[in-house]
CSV table of C-alpha atoms in Angstrom, one decimal:
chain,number,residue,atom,x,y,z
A,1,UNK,CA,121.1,132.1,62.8
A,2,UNK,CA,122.0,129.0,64.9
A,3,UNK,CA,122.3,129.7,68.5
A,4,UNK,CA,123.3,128.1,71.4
A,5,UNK,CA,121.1,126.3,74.1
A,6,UNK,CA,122.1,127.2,76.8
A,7,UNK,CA,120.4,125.1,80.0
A,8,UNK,CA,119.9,127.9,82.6
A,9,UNK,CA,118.2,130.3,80.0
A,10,UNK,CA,115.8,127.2,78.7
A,11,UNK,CA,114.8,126.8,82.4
A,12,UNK,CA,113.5,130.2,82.7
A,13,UNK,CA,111.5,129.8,79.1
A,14,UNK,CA,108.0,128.6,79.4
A,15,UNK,CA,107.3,125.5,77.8
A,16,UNK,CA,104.7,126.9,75.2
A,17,UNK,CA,107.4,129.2,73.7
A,18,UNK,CA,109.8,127.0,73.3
A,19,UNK,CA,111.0,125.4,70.2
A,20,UNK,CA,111.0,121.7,69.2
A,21,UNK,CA,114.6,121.9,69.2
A,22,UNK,CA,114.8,123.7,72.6
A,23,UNK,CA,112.0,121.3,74.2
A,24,UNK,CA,114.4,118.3,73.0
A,25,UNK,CA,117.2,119.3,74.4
A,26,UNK,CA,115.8,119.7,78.0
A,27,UNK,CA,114.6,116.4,77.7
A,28,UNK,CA,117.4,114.6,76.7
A,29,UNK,CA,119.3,116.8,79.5
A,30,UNK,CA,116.7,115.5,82.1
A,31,UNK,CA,116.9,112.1,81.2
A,32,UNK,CA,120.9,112.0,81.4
A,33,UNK,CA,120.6,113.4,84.7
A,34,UNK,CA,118.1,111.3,86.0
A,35,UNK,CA,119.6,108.0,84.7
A,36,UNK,CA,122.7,107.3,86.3
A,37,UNK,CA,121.0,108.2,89.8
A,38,UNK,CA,118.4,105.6,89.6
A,39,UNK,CA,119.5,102.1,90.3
A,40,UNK,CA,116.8,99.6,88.9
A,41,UNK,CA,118.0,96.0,90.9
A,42,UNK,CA,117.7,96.4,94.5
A,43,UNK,CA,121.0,95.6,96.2
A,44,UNK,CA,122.5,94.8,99.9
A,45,UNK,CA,120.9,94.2,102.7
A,46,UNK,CA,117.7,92.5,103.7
A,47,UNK,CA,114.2,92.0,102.2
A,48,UNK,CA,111.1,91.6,103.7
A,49,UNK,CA,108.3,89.4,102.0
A,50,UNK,CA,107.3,88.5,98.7
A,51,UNK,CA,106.9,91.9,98.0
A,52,UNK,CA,110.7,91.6,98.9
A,53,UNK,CA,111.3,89.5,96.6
A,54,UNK,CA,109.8,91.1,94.2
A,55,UNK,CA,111.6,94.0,94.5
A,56,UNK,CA,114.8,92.2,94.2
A,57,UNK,CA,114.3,91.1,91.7
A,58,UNK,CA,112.4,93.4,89.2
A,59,UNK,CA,109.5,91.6,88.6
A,60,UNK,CA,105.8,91.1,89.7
A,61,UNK,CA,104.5,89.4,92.9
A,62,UNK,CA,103.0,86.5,91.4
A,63,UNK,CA,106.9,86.1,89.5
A,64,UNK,CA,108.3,86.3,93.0
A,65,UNK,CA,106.2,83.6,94.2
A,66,UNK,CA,106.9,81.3,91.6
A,67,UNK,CA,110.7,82.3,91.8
A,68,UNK,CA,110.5,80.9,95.8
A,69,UNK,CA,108.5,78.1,95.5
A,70,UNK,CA,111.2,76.8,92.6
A,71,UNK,CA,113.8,76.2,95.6
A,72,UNK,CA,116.5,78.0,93.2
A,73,UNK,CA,116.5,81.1,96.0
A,74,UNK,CA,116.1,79.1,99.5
A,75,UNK,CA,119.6,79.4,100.4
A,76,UNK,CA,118.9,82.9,101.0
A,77,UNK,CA,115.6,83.0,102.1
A,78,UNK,CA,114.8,82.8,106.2
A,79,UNK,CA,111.2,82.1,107.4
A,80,UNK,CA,109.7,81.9,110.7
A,81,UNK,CA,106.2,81.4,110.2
A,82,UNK,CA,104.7,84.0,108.0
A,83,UNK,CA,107.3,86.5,107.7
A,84,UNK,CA,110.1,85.7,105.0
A,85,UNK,CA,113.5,87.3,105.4
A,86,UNK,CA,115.6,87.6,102.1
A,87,UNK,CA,118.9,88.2,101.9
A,88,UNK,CA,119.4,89.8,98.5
A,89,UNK,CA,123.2,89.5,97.6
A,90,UNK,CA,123.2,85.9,98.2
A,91,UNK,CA,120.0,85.7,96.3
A,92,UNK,CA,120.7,87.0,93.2
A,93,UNK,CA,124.4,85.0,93.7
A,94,UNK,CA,122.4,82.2,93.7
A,95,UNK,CA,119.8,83.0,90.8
A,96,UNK,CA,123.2,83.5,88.5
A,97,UNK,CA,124.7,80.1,89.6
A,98,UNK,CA,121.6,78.9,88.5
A,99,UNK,CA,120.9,80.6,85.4
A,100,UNK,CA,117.7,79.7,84.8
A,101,UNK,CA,116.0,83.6,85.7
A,102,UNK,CA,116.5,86.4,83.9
A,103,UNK,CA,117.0,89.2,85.9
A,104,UNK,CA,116.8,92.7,85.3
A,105,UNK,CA,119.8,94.5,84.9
């Protein structure tokens, strides 16, 4: 009595008839889909603010703060008054050299 799932058919099911089995298997299908499309380090290009920074690097604000004011980063970091321009290639280039941040990967 074992059938196959078959995806398009499981679509069409609604979710409070399905089996545990059935629910499963969407899930897992969803998550394999969705996983390989969803880069989690930013990459190329520029960055604008702490909140760049941040985002660069995978972490919090207050994280990105400390991670500029340590110097490690200031190769590739350009500011004109308040506004803070990071390059974030040569960044995380730089933060490897270093080795002392761990950064999400």
């Amino acid at each position: 009595m074992e059938k196959k799932l078959n995806f398009t058919q499981l679509l069409q099911k609604p979710i409070a008839m399905m089996t545990g089995e059935e629910l499963c298997f969407l899930i897992t299908k969803s998550v394999e889909s969705t996983g390989a499309a969803t880069p989690q380090v930013a990459s190329k290009g520029n960055y604008y603010g702490i909140e760049g920074i941040a985002r660069v690097f995978g972490c919090s604000v207050p994280t990105a703060n400390r991670i500029k004011k340590s110097g490690i980063i200031d190769k590739a970091i350009t500011q004109i008054g308040r506004k803070i321009v990071v390059d974030a290639d040569l960044a995380l280039s730089l933060v490897k050299e270093a080795g002392g941040i761990r950064i999400k990967e």
